[in-house]
XYZ file of C-alpha atoms in Angstrom:
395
model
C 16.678 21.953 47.361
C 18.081 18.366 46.257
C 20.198 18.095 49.389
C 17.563 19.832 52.055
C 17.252 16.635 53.554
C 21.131 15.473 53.588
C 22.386 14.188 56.085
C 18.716 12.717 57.735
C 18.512 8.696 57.121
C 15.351 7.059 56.849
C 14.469 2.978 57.511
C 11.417 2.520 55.453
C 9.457 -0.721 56.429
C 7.019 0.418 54.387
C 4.979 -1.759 51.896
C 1.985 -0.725 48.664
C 2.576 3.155 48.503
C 1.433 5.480 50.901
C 4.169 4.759 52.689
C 7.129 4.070 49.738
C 5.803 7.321 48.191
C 6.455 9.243 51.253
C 9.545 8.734 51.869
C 10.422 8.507 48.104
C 9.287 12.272 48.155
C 12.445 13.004 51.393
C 14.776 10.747 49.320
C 14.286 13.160 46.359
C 15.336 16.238 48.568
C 18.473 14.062 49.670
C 17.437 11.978 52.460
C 19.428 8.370 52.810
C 16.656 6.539 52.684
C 17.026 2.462 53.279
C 14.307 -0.043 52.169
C 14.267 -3.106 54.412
C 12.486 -6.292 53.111
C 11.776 -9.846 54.338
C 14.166 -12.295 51.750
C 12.770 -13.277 49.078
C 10.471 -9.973 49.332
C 7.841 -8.577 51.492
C 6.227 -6.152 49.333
C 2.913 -7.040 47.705
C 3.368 -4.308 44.535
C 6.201 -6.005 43.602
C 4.116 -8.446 42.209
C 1.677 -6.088 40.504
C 1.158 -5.981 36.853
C 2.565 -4.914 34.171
C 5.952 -5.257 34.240
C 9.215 -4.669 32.727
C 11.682 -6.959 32.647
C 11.168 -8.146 36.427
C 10.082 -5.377 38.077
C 6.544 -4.484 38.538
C 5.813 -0.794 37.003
C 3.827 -0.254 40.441
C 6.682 -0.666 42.560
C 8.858 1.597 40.235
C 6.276 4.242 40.551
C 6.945 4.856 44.503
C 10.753 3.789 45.114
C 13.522 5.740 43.102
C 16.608 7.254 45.276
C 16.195 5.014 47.885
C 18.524 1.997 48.884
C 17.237 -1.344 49.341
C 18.626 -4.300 51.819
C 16.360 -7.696 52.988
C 16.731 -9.081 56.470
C 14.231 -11.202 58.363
C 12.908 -9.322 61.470
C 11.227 -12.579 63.272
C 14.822 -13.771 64.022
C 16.483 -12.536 66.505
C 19.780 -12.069 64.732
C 17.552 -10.459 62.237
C 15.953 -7.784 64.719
C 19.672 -7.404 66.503
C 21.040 -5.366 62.885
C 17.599 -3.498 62.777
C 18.646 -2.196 66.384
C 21.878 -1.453 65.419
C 20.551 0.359 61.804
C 18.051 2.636 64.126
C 21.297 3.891 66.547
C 22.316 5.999 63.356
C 18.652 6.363 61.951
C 16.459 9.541 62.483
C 13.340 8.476 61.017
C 11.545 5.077 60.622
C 8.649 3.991 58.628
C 5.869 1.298 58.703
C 2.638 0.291 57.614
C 2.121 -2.782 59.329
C -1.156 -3.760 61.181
C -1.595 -1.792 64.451
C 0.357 -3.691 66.946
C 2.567 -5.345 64.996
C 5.754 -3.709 65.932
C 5.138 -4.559 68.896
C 5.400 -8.403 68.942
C 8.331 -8.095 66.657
C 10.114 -6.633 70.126
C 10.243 -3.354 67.585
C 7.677 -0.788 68.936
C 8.419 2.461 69.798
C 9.058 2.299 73.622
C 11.743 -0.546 72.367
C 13.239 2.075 69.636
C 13.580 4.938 72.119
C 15.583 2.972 74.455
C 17.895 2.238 71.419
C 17.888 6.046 70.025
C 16.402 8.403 72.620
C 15.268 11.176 69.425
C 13.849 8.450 67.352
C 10.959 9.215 64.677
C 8.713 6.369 64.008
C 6.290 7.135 61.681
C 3.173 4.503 61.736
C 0.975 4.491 58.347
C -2.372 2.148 58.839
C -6.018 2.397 57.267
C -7.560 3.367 60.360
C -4.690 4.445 63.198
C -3.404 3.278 66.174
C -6.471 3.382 68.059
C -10.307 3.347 68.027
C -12.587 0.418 66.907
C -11.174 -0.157 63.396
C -7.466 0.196 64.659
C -7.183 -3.673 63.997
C -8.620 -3.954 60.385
C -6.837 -3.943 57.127
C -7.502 -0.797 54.680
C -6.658 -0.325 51.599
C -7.023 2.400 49.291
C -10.138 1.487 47.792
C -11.665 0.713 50.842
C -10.657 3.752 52.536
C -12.642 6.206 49.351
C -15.673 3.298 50.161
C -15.587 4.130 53.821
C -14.479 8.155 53.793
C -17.512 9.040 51.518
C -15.509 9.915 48.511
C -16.816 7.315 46.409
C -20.372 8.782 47.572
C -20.008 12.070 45.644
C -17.887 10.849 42.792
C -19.516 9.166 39.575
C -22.455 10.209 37.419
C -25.697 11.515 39.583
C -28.116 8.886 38.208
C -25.071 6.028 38.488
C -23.510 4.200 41.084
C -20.740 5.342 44.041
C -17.232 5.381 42.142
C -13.717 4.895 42.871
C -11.313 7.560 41.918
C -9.298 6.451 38.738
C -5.961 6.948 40.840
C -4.870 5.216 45.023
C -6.011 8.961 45.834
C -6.432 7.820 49.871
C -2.472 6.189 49.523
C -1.315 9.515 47.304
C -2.734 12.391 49.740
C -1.346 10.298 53.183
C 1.951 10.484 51.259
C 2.545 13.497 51.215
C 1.041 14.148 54.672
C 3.843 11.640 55.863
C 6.554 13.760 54.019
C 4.963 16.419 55.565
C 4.698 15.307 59.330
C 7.977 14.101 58.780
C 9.420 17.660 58.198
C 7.893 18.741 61.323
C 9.608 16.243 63.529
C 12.543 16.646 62.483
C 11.863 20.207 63.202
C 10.477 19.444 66.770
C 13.500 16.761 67.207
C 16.038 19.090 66.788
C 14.420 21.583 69.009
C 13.667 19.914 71.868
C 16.161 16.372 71.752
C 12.674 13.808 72.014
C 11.243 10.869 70.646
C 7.976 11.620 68.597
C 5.511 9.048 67.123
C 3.617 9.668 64.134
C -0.190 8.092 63.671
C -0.976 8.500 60.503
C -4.480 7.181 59.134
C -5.792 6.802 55.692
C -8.988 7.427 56.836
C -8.306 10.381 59.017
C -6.194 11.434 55.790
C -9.233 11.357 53.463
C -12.005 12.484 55.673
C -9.989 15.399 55.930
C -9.201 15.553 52.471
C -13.438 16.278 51.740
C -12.581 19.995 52.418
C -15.519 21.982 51.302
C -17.428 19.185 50.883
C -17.309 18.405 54.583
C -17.633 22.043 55.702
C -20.890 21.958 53.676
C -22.175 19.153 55.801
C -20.959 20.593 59.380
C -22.051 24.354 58.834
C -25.087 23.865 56.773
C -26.261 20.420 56.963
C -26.023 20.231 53.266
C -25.049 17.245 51.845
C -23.521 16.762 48.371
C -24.849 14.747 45.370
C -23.107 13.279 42.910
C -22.963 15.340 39.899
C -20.657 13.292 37.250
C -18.289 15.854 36.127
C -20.233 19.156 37.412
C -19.726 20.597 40.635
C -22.017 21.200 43.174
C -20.926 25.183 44.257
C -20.481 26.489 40.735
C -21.609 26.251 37.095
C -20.834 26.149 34.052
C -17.740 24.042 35.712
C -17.567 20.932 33.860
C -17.013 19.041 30.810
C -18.789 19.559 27.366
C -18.954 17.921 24.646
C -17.452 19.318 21.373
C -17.981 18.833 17.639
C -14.798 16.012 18.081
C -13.582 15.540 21.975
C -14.916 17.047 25.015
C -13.246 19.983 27.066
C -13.723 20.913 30.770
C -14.649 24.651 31.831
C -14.302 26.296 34.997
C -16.209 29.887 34.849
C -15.225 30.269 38.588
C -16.552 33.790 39.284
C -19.246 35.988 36.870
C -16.681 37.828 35.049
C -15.679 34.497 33.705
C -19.261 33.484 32.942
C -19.552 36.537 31.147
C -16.227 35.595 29.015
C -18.107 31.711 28.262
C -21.300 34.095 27.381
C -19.049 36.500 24.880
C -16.767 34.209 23.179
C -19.668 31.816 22.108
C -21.778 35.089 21.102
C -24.554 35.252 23.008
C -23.495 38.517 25.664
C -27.567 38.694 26.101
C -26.666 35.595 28.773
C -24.811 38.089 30.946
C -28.282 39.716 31.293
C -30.434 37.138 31.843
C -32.026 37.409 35.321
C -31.674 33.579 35.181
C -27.551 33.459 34.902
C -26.295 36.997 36.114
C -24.789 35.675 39.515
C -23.240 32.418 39.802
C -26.557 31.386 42.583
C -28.433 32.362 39.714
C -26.951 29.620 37.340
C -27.165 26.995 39.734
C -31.053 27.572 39.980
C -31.196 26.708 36.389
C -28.175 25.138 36.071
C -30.197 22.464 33.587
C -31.114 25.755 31.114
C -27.882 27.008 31.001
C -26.008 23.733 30.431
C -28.601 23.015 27.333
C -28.162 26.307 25.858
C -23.930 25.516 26.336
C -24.363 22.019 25.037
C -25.710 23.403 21.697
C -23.012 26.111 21.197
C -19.831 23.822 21.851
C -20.995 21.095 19.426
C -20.214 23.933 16.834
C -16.636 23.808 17.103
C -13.772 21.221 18.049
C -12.387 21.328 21.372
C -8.874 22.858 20.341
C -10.951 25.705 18.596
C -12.574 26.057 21.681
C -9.954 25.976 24.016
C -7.980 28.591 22.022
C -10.839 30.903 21.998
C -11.560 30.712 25.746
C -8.339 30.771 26.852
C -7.468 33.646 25.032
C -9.924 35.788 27.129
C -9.090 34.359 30.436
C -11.833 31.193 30.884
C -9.635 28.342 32.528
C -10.589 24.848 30.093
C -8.535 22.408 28.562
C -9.086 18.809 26.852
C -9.724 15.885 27.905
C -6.808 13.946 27.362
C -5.922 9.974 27.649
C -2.361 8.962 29.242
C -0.693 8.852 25.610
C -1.639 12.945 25.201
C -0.510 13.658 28.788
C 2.798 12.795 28.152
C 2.865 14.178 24.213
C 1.742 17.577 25.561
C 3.541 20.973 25.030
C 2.962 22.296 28.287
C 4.161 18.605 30.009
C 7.109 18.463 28.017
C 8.329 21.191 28.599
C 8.305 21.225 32.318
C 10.272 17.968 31.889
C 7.843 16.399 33.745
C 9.637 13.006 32.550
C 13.025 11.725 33.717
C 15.697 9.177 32.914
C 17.641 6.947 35.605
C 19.615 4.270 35.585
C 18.379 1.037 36.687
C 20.408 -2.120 37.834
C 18.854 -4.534 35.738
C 16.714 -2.997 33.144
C 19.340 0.043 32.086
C 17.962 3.581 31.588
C 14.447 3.742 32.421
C 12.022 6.973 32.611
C 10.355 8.470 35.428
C 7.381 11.193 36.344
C 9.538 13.615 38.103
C 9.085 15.285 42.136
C 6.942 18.182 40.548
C 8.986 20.409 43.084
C 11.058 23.299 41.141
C 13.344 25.521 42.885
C 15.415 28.451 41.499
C 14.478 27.205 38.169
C 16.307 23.830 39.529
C 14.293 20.343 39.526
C 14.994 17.502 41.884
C 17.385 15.146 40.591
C 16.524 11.598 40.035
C 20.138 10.210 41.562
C 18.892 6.173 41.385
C 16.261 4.030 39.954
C 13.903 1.931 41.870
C 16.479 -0.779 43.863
C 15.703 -4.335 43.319
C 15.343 -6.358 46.352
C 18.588 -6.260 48.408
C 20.735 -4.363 45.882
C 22.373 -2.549 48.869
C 22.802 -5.866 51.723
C 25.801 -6.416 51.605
C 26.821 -2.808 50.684
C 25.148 -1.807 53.967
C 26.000 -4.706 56.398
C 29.839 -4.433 55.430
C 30.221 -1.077 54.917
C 28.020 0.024 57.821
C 29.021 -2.689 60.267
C 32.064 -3.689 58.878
C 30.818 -7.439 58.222
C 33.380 -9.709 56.402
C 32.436 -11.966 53.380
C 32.420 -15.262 55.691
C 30.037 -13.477 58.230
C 27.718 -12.462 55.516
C 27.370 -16.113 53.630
C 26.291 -17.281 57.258
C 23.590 -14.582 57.107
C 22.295 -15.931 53.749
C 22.982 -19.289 54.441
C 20.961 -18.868 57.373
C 18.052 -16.896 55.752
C 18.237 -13.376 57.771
C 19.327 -11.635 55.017
């Protein structure tokens, strides 16, 4: 699968990550894809802490196999090599503000006269059109505005963002996604296609059953901390050390929770025999659990009910993630080499094919590592022609 995308080249204007991690996830199946930047850098997670060496961890996180070139698209000179980079492009990228393509002389009625089967792909908070079209929206925002952050924290504690840019992670993967499909479209049927994708549109979508609660029942959901609202036990106890998480998804499960602690009577109980039943006293049960799994350390625990088929696991920190048996042998970490820092590691594409993982080909560029690579090689631009470029800041 490493070269499904060979062949297909990609001009990401893309900025933050939504965007970079979208078409970081076609450069892993072998798409060409090229970064372009303003000089000097037009990226804001560039700057983002922590860092190593001079490159911001953040920005790592979102750009490996890609290539990376700067040129300055308010000059005209500037926007002349864009045009001539999109006559051998299929796909472009951007997240700017709605409209903003546009006054560059850039849009997408401009790039179809320059490559009649273009794909522009537009990534904004809100879209290309309604009442919000205009305003900025970031991640955090986006969770504020979607009603995640309503039904995620602790019931008695205040609305809380995800630990993770969930809003910029799902829209990625919808833009790899959308992508797919028209380039599937464009080779069918020779057009132009224009992608509107909106991290709110993205996220409202993304409430799944919570939203189909809402719309079929009127129900709306709670917070409930680390419980959830349609099942129970499903959640995190704690242990005689470190907590675990349960999920008794269905009553043969429950009945597995109710066995390996040693109380079958619970199976019984009119009060817990059907899952409807245990959320009606949802508050017993969880007491009588609390006072069993304080008996025994989480490992103990999660031995125990794994070996009979209850789905649990620890709570781990970042540090354990990465030490785990089950993460390291996936090979769930990579090594690449990087121009300036050397070999550096990597959270691999979690796609696996005929036993075959996605290669990690090139580390994150740094900014413009490809120019001149691109411009001469590409356009056949001699040295002389290229220090005018510099010296006059379009590149």
């Amino acid at each position: 699968m490493e070269n499904a995308l060979k062949g297909v080249k990609v001009l990401d204007l893309s900025r933050v990550l939504a965007g970079p991690l979208g078409t970081m996830l076609l450069a892993d199946m072998g798409a060409d894809v090229l970064r372009v930047e303003q000089p000097g850098g037009s990226d804001d997670i560039r700057h983002w802490y922590p860092f190593v060496g001079e490159e911001s961890t953040y920005y790592m996180a979102a750009n490996r196999n890609k290539r990376s070139m700067t040129l300055h698209l308010k000059t005209e000179r500037g926007r002349e090599i864009f045009e001539k980079l999109v006559k051998t492009a299929d796909i472009v990228v951007e997240n700017f503000k709605s409209g903003t393509l546009d006054r560059l002389g850039l849009g997408y009625e401009r790039l179809k006269t320059i490559k009649p089967d273009i794909i522009l792909c537009s990534i904004t908070g809100y879209g290309q059109t309604g009442p919000m079209h205009k305003h900025p929206g970031y991640d955090p925002v986006i969770q504020a505005v979607s009603g995640l952050m309503d039904v995620t924290g602790q019931k008695d504690g205040d609305p809380t963002r995800v630990g993770i840019p969930v809003a910029d992670i799902m829209t990625s993967h919808y833009v790899a996604i959308s992508l797919l499909g028209a380039l599937r479209v464009r080779d069918q049927e020779q057009e132009a296609q224009h992608v509107d994708l909106s991290l709110l549109d993205v996220q409202v979508s993304s409430l799944a059953n919570i939203a189909s609660s809402y719309l079929l029942k009127n129900h709306i959901t709670q917070r409930m901390g680390n419980a959830h609202g349609n099942i129970t036990p499903y959640e995190t106890f704690q242990c005689a050390d470190d907590p675990i998480m349960i999920a008794a998804g269905n009553d043969r499960m429950f009945a597995a929770v109710a066995n390996v602690m040693g109380h079958p009577e619970w199976v019984d109980d009119n009060r817990f025999q059907t899952n409807r039943d245990r959320i009606e006293h949802r508050d017993e049960l969880r007491a009588l659990l609390e006072e069993v799994f304080a008996q025994k350390t989480a490992a103990e625990w999660e031995d125990l009910l794994s070996e009979h088929g209850v789905p649990c696991g620890a709570v781990n920190n970042i540090e354990q993630v990465f030490e785990h048996p089950q993460v390291q042998h996936r090979e769930m970490v990579k090594k690449g080499e990087h121009e300036t820092l050397g070999e550096v590691k990597f959270v691999r594409n979690p796609i696996r094919a005929n036993e075959e993982t996605l290669p990690i080909d090139q580390a994150p560029p740094v900014l413009g590592e490809n120019t001149e690579e691109v411009l001469a090689g590409e356009f056949g631009m001699d040295e002389e022609s290229l220090q005018v470029l510099k010296k006059e800041g379009i590149i």
